[in-house]
mmCIF file of C-alpha atoms (C1' of nucleotides) in Angstrom:
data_model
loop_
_atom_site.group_PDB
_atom_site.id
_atom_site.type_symbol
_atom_site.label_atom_id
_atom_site.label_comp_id
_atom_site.label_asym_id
_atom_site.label_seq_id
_atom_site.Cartn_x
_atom_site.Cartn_y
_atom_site.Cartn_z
ATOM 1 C CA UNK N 1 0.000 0.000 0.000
ATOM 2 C CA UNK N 2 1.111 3.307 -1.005
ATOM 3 C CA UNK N 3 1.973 5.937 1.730
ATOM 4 C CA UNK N 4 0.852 9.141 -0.815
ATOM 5 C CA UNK N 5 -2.281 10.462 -0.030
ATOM 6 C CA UNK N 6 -5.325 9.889 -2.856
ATOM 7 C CA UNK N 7 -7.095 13.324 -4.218
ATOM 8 C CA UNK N 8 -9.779 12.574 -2.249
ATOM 9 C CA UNK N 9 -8.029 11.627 1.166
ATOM 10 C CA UNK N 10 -6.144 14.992 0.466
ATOM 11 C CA UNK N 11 -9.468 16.671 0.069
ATOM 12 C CA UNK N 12 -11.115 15.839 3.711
ATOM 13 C CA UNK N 13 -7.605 17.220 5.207
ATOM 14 C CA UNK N 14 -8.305 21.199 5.249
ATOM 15 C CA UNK N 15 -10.075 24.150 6.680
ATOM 16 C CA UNK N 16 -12.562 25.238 4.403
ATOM 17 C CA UNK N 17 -11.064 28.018 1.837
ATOM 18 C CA UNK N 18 -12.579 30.842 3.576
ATOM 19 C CA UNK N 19 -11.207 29.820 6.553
ATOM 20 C CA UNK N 20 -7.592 29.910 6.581
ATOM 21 C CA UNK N 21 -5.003 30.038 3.286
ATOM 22 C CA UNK N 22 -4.564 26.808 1.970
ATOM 23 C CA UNK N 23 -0.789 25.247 1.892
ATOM 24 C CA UNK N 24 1.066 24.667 -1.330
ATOM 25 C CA UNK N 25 1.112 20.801 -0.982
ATOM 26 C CA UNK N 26 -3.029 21.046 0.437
ATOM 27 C CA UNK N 27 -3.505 23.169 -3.090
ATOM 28 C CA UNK N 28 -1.795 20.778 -5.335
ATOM 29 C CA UNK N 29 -3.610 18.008 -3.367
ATOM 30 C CA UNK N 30 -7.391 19.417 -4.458
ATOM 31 C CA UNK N 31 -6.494 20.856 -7.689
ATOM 32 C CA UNK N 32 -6.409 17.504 -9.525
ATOM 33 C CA UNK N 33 -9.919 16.688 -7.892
ATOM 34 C CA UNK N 34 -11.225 20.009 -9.241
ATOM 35 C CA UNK N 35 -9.844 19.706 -12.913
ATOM 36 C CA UNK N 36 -11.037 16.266 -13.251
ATOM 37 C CA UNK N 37 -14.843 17.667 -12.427
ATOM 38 C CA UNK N 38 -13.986 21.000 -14.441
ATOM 39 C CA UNK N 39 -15.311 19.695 -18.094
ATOM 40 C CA UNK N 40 -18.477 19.364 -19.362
ATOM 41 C CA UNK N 41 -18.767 15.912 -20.245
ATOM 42 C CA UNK N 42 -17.422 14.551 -16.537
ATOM 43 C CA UNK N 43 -19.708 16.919 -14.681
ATOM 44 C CA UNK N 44 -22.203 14.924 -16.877
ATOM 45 C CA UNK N 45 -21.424 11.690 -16.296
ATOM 46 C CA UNK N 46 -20.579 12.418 -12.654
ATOM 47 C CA UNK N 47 -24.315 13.661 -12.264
ATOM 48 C CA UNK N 48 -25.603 10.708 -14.575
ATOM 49 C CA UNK N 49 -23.895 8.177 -12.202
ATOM 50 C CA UNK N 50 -25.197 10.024 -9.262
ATOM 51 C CA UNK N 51 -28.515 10.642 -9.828
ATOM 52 C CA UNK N 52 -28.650 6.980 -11.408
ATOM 53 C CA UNK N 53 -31.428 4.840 -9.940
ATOM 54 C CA UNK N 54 -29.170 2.886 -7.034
ATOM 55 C CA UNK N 55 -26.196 5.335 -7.578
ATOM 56 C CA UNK N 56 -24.927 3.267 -9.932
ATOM 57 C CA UNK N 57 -24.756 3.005 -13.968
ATOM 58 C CA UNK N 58 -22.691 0.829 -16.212
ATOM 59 C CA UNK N 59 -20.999 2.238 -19.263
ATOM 60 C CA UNK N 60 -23.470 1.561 -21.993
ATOM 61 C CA UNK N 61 -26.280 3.489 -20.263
ATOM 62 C CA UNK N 62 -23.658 6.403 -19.977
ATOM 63 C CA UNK N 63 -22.278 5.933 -23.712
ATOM 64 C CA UNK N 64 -25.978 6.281 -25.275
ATOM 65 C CA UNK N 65 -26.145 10.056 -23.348
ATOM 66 C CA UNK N 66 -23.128 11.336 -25.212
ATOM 67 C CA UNK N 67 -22.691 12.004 -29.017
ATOM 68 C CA UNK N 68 -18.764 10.960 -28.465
ATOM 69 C CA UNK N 69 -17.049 7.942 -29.287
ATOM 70 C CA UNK N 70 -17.205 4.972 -26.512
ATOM 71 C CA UNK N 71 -13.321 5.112 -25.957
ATOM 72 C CA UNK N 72 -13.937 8.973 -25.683
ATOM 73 C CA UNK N 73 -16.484 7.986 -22.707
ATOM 74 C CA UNK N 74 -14.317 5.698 -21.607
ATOM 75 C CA UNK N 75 -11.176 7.808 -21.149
ATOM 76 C CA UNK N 76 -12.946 10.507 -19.127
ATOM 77 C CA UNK N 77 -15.052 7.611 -16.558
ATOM 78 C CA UNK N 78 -10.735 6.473 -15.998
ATOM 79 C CA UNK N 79 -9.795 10.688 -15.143
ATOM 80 C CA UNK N 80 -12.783 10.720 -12.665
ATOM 81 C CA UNK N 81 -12.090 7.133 -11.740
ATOM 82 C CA UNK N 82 -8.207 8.215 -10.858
ATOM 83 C CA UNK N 83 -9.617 11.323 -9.530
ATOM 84 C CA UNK N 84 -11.404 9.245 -6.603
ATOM 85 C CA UNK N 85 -14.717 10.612 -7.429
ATOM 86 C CA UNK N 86 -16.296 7.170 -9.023
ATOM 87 C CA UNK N 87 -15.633 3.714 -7.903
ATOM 88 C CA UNK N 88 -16.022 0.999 -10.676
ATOM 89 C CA UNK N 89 -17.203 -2.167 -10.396
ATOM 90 C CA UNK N 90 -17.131 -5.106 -13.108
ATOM 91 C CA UNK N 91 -20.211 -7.964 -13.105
ATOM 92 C CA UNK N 92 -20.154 -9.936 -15.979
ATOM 93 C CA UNK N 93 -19.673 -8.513 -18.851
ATOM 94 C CA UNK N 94 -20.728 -4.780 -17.533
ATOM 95 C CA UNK N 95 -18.195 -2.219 -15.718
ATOM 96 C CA UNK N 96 -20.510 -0.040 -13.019
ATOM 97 C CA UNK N 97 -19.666 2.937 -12.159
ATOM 98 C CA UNK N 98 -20.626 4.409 -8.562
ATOM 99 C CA UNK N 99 -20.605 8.180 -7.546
ATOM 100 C CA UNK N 100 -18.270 8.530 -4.051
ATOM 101 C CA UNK N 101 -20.355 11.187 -2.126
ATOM 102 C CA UNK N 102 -18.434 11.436 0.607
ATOM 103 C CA UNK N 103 -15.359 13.018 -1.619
ATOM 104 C CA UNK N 104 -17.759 15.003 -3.401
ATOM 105 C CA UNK N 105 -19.313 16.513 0.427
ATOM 106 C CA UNK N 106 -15.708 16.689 1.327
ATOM 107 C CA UNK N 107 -15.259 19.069 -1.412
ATOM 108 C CA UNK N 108 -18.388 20.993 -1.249
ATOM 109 C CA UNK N 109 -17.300 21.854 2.355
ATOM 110 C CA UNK N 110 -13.901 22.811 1.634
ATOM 111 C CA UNK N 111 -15.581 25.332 -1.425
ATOM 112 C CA UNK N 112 -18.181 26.769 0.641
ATOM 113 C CA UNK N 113 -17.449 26.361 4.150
ATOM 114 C CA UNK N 114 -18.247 29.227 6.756
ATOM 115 C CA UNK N 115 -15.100 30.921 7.098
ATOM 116 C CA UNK N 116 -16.183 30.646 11.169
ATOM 117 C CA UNK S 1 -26.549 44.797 -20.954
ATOM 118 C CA UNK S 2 -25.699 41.342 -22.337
ATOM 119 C CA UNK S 3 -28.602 38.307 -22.135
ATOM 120 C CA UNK S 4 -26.058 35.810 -21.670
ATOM 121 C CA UNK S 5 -25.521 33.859 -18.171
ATOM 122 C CA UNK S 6 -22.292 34.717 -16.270
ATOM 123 C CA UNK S 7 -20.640 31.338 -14.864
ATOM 124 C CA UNK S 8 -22.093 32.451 -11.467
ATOM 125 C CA UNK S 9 -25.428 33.065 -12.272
ATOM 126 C CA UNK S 10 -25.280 29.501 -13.953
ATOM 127 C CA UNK S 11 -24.015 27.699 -11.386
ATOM 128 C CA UNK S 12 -27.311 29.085 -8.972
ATOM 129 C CA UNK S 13 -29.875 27.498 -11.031
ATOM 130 C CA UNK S 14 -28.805 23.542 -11.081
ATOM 131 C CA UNK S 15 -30.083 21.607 -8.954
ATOM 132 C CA UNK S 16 -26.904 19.196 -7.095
ATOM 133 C CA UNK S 17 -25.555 16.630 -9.289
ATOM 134 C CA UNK S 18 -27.166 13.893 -7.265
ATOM 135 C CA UNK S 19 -30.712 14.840 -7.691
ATOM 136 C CA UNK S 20 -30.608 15.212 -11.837
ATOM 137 C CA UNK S 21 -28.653 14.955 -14.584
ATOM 138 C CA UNK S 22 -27.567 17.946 -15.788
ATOM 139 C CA UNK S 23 -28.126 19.119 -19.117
ATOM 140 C CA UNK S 24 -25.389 20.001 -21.981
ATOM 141 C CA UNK S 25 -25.910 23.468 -21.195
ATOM 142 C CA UNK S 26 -25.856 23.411 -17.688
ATOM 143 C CA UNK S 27 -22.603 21.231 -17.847
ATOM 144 C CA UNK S 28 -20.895 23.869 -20.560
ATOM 145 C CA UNK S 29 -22.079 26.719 -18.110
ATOM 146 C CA UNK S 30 -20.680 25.802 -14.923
ATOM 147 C CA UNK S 31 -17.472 23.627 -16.150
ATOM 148 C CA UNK S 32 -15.491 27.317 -16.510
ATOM 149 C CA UNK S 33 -15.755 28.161 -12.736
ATOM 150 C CA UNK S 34 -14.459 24.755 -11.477
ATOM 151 C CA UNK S 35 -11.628 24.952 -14.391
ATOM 152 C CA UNK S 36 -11.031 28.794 -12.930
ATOM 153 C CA UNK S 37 -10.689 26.687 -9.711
ATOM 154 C CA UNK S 38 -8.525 24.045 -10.448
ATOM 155 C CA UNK S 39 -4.867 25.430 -10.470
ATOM 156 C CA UNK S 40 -3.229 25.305 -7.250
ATOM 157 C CA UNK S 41 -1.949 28.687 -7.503
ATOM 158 C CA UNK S 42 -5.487 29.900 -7.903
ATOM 159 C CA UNK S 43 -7.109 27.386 -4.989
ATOM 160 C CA UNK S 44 -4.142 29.725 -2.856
ATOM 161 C CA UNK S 45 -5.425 32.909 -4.130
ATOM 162 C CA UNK S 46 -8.537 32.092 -3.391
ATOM 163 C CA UNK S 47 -8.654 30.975 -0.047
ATOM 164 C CA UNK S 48 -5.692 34.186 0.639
ATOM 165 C CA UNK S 49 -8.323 36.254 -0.525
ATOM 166 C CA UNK S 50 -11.555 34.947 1.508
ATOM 167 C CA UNK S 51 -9.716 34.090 4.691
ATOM 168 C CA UNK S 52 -7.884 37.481 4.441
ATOM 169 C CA UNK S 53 -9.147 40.150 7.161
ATOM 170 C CA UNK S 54 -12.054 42.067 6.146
ATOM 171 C CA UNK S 55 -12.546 39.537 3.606
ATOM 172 C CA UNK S 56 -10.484 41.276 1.272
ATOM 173 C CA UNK S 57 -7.152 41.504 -0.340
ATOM 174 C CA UNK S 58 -4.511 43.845 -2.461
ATOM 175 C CA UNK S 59 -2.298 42.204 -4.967
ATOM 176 C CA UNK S 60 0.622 43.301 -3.402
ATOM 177 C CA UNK S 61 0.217 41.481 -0.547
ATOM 178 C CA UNK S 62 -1.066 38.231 -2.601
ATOM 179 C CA UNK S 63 2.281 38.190 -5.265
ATOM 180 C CA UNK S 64 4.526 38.297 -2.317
ATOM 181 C CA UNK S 65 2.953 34.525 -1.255
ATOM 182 C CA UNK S 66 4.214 33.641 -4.030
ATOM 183 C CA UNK S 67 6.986 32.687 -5.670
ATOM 184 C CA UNK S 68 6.075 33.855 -8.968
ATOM 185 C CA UNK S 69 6.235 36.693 -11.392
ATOM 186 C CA UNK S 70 3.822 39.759 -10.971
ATOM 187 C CA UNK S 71 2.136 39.525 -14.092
ATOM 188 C CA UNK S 72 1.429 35.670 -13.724
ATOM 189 C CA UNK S 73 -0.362 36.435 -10.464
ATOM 190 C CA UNK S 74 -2.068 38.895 -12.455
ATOM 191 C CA UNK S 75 -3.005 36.407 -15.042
ATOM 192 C CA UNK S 76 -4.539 34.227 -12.465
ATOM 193 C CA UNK S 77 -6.691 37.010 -10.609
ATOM 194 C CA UNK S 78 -7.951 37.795 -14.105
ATOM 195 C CA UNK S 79 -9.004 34.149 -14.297
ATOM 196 C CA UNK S 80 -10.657 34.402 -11.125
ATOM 197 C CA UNK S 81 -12.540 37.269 -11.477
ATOM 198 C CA UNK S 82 -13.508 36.474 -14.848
ATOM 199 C CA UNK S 83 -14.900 33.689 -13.816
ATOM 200 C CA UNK S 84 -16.948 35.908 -11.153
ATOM 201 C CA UNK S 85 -15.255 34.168 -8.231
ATOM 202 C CA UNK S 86 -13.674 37.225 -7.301
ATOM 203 C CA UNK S 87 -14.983 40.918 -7.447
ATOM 204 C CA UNK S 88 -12.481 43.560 -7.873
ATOM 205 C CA UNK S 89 -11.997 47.352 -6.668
ATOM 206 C CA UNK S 90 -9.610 50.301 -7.493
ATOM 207 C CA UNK S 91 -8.606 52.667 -4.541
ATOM 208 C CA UNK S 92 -6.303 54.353 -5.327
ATOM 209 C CA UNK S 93 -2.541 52.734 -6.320
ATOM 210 C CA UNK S 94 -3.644 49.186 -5.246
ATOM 211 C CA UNK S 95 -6.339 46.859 -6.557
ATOM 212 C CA UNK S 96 -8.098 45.086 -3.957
ATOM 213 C CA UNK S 97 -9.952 41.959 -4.647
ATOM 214 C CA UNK S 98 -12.500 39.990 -2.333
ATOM 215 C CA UNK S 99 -14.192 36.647 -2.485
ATOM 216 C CA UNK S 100 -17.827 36.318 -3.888
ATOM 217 C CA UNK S 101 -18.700 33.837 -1.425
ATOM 218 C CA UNK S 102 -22.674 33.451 -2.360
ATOM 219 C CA UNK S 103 -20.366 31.763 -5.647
ATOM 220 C CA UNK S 104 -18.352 29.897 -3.411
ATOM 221 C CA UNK S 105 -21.859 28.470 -1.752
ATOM 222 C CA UNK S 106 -23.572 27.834 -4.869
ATOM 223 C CA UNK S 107 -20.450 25.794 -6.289
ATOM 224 C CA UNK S 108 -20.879 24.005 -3.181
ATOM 225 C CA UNK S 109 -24.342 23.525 -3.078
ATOM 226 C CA UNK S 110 -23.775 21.884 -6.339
ATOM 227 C CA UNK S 111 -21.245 19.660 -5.572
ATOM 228 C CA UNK S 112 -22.369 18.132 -2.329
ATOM 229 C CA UNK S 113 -25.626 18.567 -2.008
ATOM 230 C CA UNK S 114 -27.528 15.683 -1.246
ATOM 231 C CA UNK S 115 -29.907 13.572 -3.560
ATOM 232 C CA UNK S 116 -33.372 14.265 -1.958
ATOM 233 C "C1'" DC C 1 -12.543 -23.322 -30.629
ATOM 234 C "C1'" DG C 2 -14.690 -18.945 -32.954
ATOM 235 C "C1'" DT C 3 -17.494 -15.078 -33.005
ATOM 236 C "C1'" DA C 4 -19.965 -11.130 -30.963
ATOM 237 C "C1'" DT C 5 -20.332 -7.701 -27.426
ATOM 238 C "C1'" DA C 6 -18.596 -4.575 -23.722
ATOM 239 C "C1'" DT C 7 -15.000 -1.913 -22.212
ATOM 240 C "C1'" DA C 8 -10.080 -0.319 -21.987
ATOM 241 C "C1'" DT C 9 -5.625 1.193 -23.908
ATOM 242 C "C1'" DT C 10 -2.560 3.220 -27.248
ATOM 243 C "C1'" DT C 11 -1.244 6.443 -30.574
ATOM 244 C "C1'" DA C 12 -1.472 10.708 -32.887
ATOM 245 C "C1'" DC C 13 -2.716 15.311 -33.455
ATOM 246 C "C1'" DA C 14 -4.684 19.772 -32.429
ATOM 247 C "C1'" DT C 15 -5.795 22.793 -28.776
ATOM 248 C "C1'" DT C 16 -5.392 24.889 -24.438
ATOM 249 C "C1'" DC C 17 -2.715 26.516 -20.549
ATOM 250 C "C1'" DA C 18 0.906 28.248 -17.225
ATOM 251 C "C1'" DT C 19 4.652 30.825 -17.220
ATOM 252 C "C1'" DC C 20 8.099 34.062 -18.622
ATOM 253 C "C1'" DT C 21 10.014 38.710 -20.462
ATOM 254 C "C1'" DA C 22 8.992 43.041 -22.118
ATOM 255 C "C1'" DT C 23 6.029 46.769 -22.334
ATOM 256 C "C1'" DG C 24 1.934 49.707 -21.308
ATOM 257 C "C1'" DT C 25 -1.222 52.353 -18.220
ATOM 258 C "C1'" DC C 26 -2.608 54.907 -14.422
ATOM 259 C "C1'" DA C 27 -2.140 57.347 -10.068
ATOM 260 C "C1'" DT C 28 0.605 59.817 -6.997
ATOM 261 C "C1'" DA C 29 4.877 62.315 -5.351
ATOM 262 C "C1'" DG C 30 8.245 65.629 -5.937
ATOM 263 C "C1'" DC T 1 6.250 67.650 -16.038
ATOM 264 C "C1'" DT T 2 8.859 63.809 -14.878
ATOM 265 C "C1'" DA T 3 9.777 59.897 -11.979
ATOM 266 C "C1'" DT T 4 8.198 56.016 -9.440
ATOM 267 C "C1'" DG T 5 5.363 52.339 -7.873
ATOM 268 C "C1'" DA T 6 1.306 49.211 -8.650
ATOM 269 C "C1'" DC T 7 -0.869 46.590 -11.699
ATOM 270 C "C1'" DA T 8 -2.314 44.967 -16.448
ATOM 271 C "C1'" DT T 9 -1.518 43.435 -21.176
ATOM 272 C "C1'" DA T 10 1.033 41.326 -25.125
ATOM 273 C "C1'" DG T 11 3.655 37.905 -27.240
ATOM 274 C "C1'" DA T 12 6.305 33.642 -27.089
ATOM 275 C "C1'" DT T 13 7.242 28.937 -25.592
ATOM 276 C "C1'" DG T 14 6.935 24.349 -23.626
ATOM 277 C "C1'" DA T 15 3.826 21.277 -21.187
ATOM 278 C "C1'" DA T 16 -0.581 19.355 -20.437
ATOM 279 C "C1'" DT T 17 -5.157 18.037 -22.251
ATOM 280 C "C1'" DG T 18 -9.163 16.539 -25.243
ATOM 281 C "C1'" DT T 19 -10.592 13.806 -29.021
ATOM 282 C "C1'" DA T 20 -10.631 10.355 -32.526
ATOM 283 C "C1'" DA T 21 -9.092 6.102 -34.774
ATOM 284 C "C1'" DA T 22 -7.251 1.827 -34.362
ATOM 285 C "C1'" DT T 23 -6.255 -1.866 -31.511
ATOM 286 C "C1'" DA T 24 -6.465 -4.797 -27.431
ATOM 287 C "C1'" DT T 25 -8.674 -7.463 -23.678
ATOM 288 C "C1'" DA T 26 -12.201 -9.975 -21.543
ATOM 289 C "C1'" DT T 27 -16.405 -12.346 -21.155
ATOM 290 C "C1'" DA T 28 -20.441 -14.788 -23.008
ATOM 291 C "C1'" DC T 29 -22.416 -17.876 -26.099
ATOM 292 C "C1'" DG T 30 -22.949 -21.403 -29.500
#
DNA sequence: CGTATATATTTACATTCATCTATGTCATAG
DNA sequence: CTATGACATAGATGAATGTAAATATATACG
């Protein structure tokens, strides 16, 4: 097991930003989070999986939402997958992808956090 | 006055990506504030900014946390405020700029707020 | 086995981005 | 008016990123 810390374990570790200034290593911890949700097509499929019934979809109900290519889909499930945000899941043929709400709650209190 | 949505008055009207999916133009509208957010220089400016006293800050005092050029921390607070993350003010010889945090909340409202 | 389906990886190319240096603008001081 | 300090803009460059096309892997089924 790797001693670095995952996006989304460096995520839960700080004050909210309007709290106190955020370190250089807490900043380049949360940045890759952010720029893996900052593009249109992974806030998409992040909301798709999310709001899926059971929190869950596989691929090929996400590939028929999108007018791009299935390796196109497939490349941007594996940023938000290395991002921590989804965890995937394969059964049978079928790869699900599930929506980790506790990273993205982590995040929405380190973005809008009372500063006190 | 233009018709078109600012990032920030996007991001307001979405309900939080695990209650719906969110539409194409939803997605396209609110992807450019969590890109303006994603750089660890500007996650720093940011939370200099909003945890600064009196909620406020002058560039001078944000380029020397850095160990950067001046006009690169310019480029950055341009980014930010473009974005409508930060608003910014002329007195005088400095520029101040200070956190919109009813953004900030809305982002995070987004984000993490739960399905139902 | 062999074929079909579901998903991932690789490669290639065009675009975007962060940063720098140099320069411009504006306000104030002398 | 000229000099100085604070900040912004312009242009250039190398690195990172998005997308598509082709290929690979893995499972199911006959």
């Amino acid at each position: 097991m790797s001693l670095e810390l995952t996006a989304v374990q460096t995520v839960a570790c700080c004050s909210p930003l309007a709290r106190e200034p955020l370190s250089l290593p807490e900043a380049e911890g949360i940045a890759p989070l952010l720029k893996a949700l900052a593009d249109p097509v992974r806030l998409r499929l992040m909301s798709l999986v999310a709001s899926h019934e059971g929190g869950e979809a596989c691929v090929c109900d996400l590939n028929d939402a999108f007018e791009l290519s299935q390796p196109t889909i497939s490349h941007h499930l594996k940023i938000l997958h290395g991002a921590g945000l989804l965890d995937r899941e394969k059964r049978g043929v079928w790869v699900y992808y599930r929506a980790r709400t506790e990273a993205l709650q982590n995040l929405a209190t380190l973005i809008g956090g009372q500063a006190t």
